[in-house]
Coordinates of N, CA, C and O in Angstrom, one line a residue:
X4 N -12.2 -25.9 -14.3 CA -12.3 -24.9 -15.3 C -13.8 -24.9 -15.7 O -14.3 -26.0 -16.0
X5 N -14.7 -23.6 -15.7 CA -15.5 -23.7 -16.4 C -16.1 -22.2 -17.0 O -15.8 -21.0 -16.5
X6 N -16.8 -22.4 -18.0 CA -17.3 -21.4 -19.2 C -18.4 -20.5 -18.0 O -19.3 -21.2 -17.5
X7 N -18.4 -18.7 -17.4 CA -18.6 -18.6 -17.1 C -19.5 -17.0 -18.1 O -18.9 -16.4 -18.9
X8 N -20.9 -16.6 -17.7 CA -20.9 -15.1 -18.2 C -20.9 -14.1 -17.1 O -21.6 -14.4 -16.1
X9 N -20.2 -13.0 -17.2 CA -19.6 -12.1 -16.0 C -20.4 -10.6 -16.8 O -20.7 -10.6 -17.9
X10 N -20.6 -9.7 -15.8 CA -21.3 -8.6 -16.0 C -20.2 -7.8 -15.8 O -19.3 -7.9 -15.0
X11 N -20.5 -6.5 -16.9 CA -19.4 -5.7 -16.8 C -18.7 -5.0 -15.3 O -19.3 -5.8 -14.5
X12 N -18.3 -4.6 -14.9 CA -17.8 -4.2 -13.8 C -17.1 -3.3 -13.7 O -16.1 -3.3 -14.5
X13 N -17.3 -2.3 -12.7 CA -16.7 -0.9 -12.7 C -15.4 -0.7 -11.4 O -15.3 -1.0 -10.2
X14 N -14.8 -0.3 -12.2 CA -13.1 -0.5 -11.2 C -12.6 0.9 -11.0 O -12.8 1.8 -11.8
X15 N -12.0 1.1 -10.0 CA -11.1 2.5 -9.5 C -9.9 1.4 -9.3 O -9.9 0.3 -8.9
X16 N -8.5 2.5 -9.7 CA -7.5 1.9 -9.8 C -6.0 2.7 -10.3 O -5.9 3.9 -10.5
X17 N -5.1 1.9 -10.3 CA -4.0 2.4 -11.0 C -3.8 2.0 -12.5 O -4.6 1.3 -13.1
X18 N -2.9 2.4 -13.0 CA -2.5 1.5 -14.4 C -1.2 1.9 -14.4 O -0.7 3.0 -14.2
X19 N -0.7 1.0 -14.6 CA 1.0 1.3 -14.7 C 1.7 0.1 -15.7 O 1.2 -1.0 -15.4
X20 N 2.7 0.2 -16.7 CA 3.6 0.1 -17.3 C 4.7 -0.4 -17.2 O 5.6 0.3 -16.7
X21 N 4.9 -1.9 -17.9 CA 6.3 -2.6 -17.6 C 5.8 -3.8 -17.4 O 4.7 -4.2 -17.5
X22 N 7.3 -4.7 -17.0 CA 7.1 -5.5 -16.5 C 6.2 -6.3 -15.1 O 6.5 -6.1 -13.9
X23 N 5.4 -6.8 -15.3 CA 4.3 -7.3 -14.9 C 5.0 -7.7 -13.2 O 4.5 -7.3 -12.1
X24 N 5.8 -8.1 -13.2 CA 6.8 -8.4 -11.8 C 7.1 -7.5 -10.8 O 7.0 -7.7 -9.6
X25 N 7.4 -6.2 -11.4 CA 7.5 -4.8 -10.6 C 6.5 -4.2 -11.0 O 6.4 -3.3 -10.2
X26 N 5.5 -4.0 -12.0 CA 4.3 -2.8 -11.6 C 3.3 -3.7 -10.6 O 2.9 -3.2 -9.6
X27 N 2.7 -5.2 -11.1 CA 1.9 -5.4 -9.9 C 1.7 -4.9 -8.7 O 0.6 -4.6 -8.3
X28 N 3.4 -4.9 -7.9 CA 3.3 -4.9 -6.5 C 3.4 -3.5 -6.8 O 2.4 -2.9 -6.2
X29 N 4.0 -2.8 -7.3 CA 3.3 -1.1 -6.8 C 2.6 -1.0 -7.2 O 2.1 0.1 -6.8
X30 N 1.9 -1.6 -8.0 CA 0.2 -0.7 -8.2 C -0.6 -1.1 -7.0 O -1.2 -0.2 -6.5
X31 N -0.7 -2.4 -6.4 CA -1.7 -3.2 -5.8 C -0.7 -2.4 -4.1 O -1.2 -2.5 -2.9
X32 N 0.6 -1.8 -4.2 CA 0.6 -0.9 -2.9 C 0.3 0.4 -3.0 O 0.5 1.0 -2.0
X33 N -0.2 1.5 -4.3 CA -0.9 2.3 -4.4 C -1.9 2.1 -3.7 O -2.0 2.4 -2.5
X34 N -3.0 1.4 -4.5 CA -4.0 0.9 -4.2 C -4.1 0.6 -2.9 O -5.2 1.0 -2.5
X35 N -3.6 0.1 -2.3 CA -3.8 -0.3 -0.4 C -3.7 0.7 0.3 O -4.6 1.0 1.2
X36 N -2.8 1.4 0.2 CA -3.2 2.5 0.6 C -4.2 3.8 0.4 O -4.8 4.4 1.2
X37 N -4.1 4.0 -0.4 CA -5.8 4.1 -1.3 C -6.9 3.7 -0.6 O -7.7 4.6 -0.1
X38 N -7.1 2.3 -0.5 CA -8.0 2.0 -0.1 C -8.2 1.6 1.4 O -9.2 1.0 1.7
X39 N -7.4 1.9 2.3 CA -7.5 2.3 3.6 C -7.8 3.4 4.1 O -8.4 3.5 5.1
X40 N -7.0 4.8 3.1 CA -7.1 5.8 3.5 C -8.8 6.0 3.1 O -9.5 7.0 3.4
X41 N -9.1 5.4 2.6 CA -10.4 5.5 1.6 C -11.7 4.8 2.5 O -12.8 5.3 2.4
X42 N -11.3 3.5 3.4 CA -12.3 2.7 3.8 C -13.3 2.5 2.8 O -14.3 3.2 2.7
X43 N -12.8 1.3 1.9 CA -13.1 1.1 0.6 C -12.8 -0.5 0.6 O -11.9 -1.2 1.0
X44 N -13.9 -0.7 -0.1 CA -14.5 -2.4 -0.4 C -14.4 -2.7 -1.6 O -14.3 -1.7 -2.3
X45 N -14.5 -4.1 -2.2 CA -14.3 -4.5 -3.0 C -14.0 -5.8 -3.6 O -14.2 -6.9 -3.1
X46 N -13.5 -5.5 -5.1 CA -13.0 -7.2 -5.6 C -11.7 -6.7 -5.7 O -11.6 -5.5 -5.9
X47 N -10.5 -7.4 -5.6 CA -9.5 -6.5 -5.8 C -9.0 -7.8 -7.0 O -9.1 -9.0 -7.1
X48 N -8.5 -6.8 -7.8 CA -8.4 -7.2 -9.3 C -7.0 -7.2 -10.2 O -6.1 -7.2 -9.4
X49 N -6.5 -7.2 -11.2 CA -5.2 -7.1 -11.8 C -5.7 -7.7 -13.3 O -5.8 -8.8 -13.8
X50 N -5.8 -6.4 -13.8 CA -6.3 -6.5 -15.4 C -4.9 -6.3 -16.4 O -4.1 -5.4 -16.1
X51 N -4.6 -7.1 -17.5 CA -3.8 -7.4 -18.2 C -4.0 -7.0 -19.2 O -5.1 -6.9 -19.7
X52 N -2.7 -6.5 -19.9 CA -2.7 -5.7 -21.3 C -1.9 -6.1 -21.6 O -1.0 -6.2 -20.8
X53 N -1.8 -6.6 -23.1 CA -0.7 -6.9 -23.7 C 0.0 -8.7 -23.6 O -0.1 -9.2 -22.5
X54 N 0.6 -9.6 -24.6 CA 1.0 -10.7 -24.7 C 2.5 -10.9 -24.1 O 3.5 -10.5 -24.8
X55 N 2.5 -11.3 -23.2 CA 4.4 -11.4 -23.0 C 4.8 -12.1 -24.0 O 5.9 -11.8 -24.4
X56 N 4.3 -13.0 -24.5 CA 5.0 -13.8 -25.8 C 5.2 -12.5 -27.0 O 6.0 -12.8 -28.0
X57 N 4.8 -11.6 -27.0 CA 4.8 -10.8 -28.3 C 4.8 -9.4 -27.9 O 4.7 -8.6 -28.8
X58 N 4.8 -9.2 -26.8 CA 5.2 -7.4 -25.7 C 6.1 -7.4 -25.5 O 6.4 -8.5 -25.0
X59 N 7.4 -6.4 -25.6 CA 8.3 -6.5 -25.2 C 7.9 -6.1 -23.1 O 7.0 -5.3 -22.8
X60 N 8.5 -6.6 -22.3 CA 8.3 -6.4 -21.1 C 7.5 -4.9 -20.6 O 6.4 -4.8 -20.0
X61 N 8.6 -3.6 -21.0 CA 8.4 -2.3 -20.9 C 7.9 -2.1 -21.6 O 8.2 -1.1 -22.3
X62 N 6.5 -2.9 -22.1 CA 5.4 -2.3 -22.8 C 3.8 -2.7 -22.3 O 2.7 -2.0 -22.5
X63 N 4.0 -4.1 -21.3 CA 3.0 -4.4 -21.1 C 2.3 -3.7 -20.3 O 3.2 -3.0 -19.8
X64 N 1.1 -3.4 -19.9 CA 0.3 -2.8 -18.9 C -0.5 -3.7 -18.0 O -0.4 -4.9 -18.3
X65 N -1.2 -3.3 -17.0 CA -1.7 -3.7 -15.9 C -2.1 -2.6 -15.0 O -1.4 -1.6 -14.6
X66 N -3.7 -2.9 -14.9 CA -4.5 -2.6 -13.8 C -4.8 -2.8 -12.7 O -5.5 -3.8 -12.6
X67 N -4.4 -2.1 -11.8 CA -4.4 -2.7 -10.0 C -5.7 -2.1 -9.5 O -5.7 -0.9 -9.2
X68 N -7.0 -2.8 -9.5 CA -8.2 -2.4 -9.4 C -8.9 -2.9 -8.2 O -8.7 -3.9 -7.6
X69 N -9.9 -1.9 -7.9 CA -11.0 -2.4 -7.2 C -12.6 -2.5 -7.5 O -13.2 -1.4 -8.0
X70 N -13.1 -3.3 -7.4 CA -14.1 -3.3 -7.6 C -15.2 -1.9 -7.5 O -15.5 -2.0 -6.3
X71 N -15.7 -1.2 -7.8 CA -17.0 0.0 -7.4 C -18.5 -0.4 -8.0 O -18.6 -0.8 -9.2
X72 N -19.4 -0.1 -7.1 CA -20.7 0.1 -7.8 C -20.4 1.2 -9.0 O -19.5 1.9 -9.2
X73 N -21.7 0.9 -9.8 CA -21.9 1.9 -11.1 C -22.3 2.8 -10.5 O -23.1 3.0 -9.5
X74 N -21.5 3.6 -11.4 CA -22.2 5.6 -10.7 C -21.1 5.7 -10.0 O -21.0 7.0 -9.9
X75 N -19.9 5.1 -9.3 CA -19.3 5.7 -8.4 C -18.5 7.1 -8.9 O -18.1 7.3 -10.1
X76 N -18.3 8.2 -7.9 CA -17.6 9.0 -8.4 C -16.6 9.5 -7.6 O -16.5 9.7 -6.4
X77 N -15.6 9.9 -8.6 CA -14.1 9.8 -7.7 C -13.5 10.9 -7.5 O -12.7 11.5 -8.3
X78 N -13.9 11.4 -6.2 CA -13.5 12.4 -5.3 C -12.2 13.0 -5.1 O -11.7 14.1 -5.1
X79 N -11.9 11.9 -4.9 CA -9.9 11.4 -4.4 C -9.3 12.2 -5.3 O -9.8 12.2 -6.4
X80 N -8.1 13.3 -5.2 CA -7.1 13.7 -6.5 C -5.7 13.3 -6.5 O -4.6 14.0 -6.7
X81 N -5.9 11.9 -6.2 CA -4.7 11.3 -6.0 C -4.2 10.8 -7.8 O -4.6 9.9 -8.6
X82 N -3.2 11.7 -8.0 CA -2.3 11.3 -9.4 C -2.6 10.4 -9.6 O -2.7 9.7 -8.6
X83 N -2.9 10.0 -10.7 CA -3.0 8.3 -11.9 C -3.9 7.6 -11.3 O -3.8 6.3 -11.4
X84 N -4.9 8.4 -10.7 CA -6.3 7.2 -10.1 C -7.1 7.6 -11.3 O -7.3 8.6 -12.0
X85 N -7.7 6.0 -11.3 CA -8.2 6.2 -12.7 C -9.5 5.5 -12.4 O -9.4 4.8 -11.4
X86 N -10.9 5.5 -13.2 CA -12.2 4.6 -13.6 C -12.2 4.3 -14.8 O -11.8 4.8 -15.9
X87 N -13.0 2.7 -14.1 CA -13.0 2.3 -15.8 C -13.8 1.3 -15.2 O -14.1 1.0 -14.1
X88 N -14.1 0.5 -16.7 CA -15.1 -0.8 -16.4 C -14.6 -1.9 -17.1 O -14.3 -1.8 -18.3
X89 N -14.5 -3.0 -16.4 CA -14.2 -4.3 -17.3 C -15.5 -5.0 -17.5 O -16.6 -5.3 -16.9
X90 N -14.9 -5.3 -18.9 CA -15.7 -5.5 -19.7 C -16.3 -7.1 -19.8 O -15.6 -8.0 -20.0
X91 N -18.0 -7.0 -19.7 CA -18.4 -8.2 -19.1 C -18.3 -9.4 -20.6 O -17.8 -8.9 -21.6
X92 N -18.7 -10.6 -20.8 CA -18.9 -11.6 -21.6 C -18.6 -12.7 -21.1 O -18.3 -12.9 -19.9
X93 N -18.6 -13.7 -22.1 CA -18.1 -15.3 -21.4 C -16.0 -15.1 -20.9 O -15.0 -14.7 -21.6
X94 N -16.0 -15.5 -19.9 CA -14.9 -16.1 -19.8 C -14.7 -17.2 -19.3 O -15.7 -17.7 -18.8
X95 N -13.4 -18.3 -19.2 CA -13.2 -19.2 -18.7 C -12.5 -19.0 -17.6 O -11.5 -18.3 -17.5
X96 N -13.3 -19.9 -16.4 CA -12.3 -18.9 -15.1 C -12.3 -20.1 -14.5 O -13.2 -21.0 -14.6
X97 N -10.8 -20.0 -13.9 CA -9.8 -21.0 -12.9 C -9.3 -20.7 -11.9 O -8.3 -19.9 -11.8
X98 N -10.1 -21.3 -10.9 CA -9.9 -21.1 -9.2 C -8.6 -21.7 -8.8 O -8.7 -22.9 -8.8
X99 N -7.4 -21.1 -8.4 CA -5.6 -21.6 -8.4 C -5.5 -21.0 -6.9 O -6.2 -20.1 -6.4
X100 N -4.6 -21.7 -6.3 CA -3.8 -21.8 -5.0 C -2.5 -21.5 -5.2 O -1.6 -22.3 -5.4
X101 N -2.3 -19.9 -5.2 CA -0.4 -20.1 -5.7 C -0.1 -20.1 -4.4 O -0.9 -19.6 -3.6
X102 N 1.5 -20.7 -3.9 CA 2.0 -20.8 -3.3 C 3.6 -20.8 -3.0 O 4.3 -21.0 -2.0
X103 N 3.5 -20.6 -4.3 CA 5.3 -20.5 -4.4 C 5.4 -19.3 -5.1 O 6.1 -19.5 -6.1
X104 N 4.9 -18.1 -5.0 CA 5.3 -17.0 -5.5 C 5.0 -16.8 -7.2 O 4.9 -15.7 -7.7
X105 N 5.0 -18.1 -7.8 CA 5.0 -18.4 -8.9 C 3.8 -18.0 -9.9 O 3.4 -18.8 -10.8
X106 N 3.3 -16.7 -9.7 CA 1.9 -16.0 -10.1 C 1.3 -16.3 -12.0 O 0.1 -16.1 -12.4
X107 N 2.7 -16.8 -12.8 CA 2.8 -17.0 -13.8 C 2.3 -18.2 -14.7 O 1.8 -18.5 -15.8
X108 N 2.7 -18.9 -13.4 CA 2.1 -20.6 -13.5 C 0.9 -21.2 -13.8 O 0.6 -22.0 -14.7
X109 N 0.1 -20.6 -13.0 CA -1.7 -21.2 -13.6 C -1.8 -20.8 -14.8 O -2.3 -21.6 -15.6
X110 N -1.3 -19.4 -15.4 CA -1.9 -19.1 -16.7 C -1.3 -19.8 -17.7 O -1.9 -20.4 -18.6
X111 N -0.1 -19.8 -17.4 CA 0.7 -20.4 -18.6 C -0.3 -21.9 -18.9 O -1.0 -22.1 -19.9
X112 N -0.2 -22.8 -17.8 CA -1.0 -24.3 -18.1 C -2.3 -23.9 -18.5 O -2.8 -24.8 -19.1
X113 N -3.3 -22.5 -18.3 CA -4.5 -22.4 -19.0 C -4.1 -21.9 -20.8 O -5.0 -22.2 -21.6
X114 N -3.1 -21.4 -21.1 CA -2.6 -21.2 -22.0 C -2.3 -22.2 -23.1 O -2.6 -22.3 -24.3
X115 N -1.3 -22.8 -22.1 CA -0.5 -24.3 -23.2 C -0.9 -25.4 -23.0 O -0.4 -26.4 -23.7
X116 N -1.9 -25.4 -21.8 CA -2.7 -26.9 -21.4 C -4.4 -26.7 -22.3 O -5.0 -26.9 -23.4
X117 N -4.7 -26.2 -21.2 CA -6.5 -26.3 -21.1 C -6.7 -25.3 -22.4 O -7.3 -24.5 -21.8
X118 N -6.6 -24.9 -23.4 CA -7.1 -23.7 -24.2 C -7.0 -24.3 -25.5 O -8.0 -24.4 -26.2
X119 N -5.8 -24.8 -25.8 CA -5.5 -25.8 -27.3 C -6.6 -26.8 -27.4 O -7.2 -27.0 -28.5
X120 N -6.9 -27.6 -26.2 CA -7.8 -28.6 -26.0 C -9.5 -28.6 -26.1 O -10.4 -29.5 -26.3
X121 N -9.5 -26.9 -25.8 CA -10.9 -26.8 -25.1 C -11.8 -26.6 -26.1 O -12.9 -26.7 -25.6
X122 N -11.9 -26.3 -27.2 CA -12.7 -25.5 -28.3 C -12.7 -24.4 -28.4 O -13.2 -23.9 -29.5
X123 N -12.3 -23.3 -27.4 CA -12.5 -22.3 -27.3 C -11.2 -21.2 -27.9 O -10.0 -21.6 -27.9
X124 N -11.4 -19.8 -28.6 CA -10.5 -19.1 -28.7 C -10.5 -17.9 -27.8 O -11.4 -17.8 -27.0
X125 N -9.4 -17.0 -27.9 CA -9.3 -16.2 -26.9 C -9.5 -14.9 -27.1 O -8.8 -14.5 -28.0
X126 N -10.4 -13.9 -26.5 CA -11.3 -13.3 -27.0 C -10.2 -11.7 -27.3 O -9.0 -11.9 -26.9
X127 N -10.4 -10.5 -27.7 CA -9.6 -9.9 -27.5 C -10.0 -8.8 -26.3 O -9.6 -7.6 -26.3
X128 N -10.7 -9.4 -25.5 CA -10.8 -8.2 -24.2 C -9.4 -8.8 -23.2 O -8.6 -9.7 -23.4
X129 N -9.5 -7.8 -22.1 CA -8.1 -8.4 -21.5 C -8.3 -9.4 -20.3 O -9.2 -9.1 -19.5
X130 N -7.6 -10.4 -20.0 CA -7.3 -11.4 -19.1 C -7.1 -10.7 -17.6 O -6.2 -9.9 -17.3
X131 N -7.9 -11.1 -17.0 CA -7.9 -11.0 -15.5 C -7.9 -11.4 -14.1 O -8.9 -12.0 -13.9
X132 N -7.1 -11.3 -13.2 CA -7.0 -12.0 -12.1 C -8.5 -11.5 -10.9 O -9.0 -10.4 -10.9
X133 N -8.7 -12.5 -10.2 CA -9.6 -11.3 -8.7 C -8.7 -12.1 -7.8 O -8.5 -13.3 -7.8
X134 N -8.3 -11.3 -7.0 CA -7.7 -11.8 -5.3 C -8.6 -12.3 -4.1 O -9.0 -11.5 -3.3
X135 N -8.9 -13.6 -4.1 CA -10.1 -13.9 -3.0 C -9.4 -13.8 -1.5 O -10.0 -13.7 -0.5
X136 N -7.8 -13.8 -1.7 CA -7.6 -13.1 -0.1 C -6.4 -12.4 -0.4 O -5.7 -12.7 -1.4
X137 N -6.1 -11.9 0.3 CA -4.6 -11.4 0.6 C -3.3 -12.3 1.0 O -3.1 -12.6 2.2
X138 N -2.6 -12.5 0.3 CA -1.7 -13.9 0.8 C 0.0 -13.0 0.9 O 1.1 -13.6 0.7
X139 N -0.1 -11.6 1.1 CA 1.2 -11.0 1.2 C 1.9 -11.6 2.5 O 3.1 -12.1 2.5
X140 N 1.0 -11.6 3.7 CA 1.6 -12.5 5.5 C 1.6 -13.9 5.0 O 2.7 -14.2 5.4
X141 N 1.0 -14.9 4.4 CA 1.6 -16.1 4.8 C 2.1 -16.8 3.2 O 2.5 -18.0 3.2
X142 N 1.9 -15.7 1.8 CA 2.3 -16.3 0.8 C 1.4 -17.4 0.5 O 1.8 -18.3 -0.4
X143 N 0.2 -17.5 1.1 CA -0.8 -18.3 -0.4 C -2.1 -17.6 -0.6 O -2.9 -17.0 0.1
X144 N -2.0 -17.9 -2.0 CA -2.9 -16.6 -2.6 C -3.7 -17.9 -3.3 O -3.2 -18.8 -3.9
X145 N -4.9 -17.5 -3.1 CA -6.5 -17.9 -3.5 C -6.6 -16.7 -4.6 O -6.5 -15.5 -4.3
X146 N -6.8 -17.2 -6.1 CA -6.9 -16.6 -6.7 C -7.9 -16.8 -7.7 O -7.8 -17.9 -8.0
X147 N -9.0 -16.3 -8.5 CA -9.3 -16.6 -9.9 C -9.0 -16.2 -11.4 O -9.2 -15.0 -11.7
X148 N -8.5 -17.0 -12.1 CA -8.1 -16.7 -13.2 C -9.4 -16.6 -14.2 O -10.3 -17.5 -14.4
X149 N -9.3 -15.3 -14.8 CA -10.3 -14.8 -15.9 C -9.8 -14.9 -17.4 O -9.0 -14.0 -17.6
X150 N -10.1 -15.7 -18.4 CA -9.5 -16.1 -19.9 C -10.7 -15.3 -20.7 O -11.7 -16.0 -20.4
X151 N -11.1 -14.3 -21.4 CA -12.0 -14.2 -22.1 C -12.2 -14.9 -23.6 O -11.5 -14.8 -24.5
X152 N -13.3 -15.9 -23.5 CA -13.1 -16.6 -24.7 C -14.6 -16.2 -25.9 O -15.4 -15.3 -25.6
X153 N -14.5 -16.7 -26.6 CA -15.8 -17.0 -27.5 C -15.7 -18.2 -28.5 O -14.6 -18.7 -28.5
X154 N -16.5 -18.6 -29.3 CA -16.5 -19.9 -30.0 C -15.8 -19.8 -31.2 O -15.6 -20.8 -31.9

């Protein structure tokens, strides 16, 4: 775990509604194909809205993103493609190996482990994942966990 400062960053993407279990994978297979039909590069990303401890499920949101330079401009008129920028500051980010499907897990222990402990509080921008590979073919996913904190 370490205290990291990140620059804002500009995303094309979906946003979709619900539980976090079923819009991920359709947003992030919007987006794939999107971004093939597109030949389109990136960080690929999953921005979080809302507390499951205190959201009801069919309220939370999530952004299935890619990374873009600034300035990009979006051509595409493909329904519910959207721009936006995540928003840069300190966060605490944790490099996790899931492997049991279990996508839930690293945060929870940054949550109810490392966060109580750390000095830090949790900032109110939103929590973010980046995908450092694709782990749909063999099911392990290299991931980084993004906590936005401040003192």
């Amino acid at each position: 775990m370490k205290i990291i400062d990140r620059e804002p960053t500009c995303w094309v993407g979906f946003h979709l509604t619900g539980p976090w279990h079923e819009t991920a994978p359709e947003g992030f297979g919007r987006l794939s194909k999107w971004v093939e039909r597109n030949n389109m590069q990136g960080e690929w990303m999953a921005i979080y809205h809302g507390n499951p401890n205190k959201t009801p499920a069919y309220e939370l949101g999530i952004e299935t993103v890619l990374s873009v330079a600034d300035g990009f401009q979006l051509e595409d008129s493909v329904a519910s493609l959207r721009l936006g920028t995540l928003e840069g500051g300190q966060y605490a980010l944790s490099s996790v190996k899931v492997v049991d499907g279990n996508f839930a897990k690293p945060w929870l222990a940054l949550f109810q482990e490392w966060l109580p402990a750390s000095g830090w509080r949790i900032d109110e921008r939103p929590c973010f994942e980046h995908y450092r590979n694709d782990g749909s073919s063999t099911g392990i996913w290299d991931i980084d966990l993004y906590l936005p904190v401040i003192r």
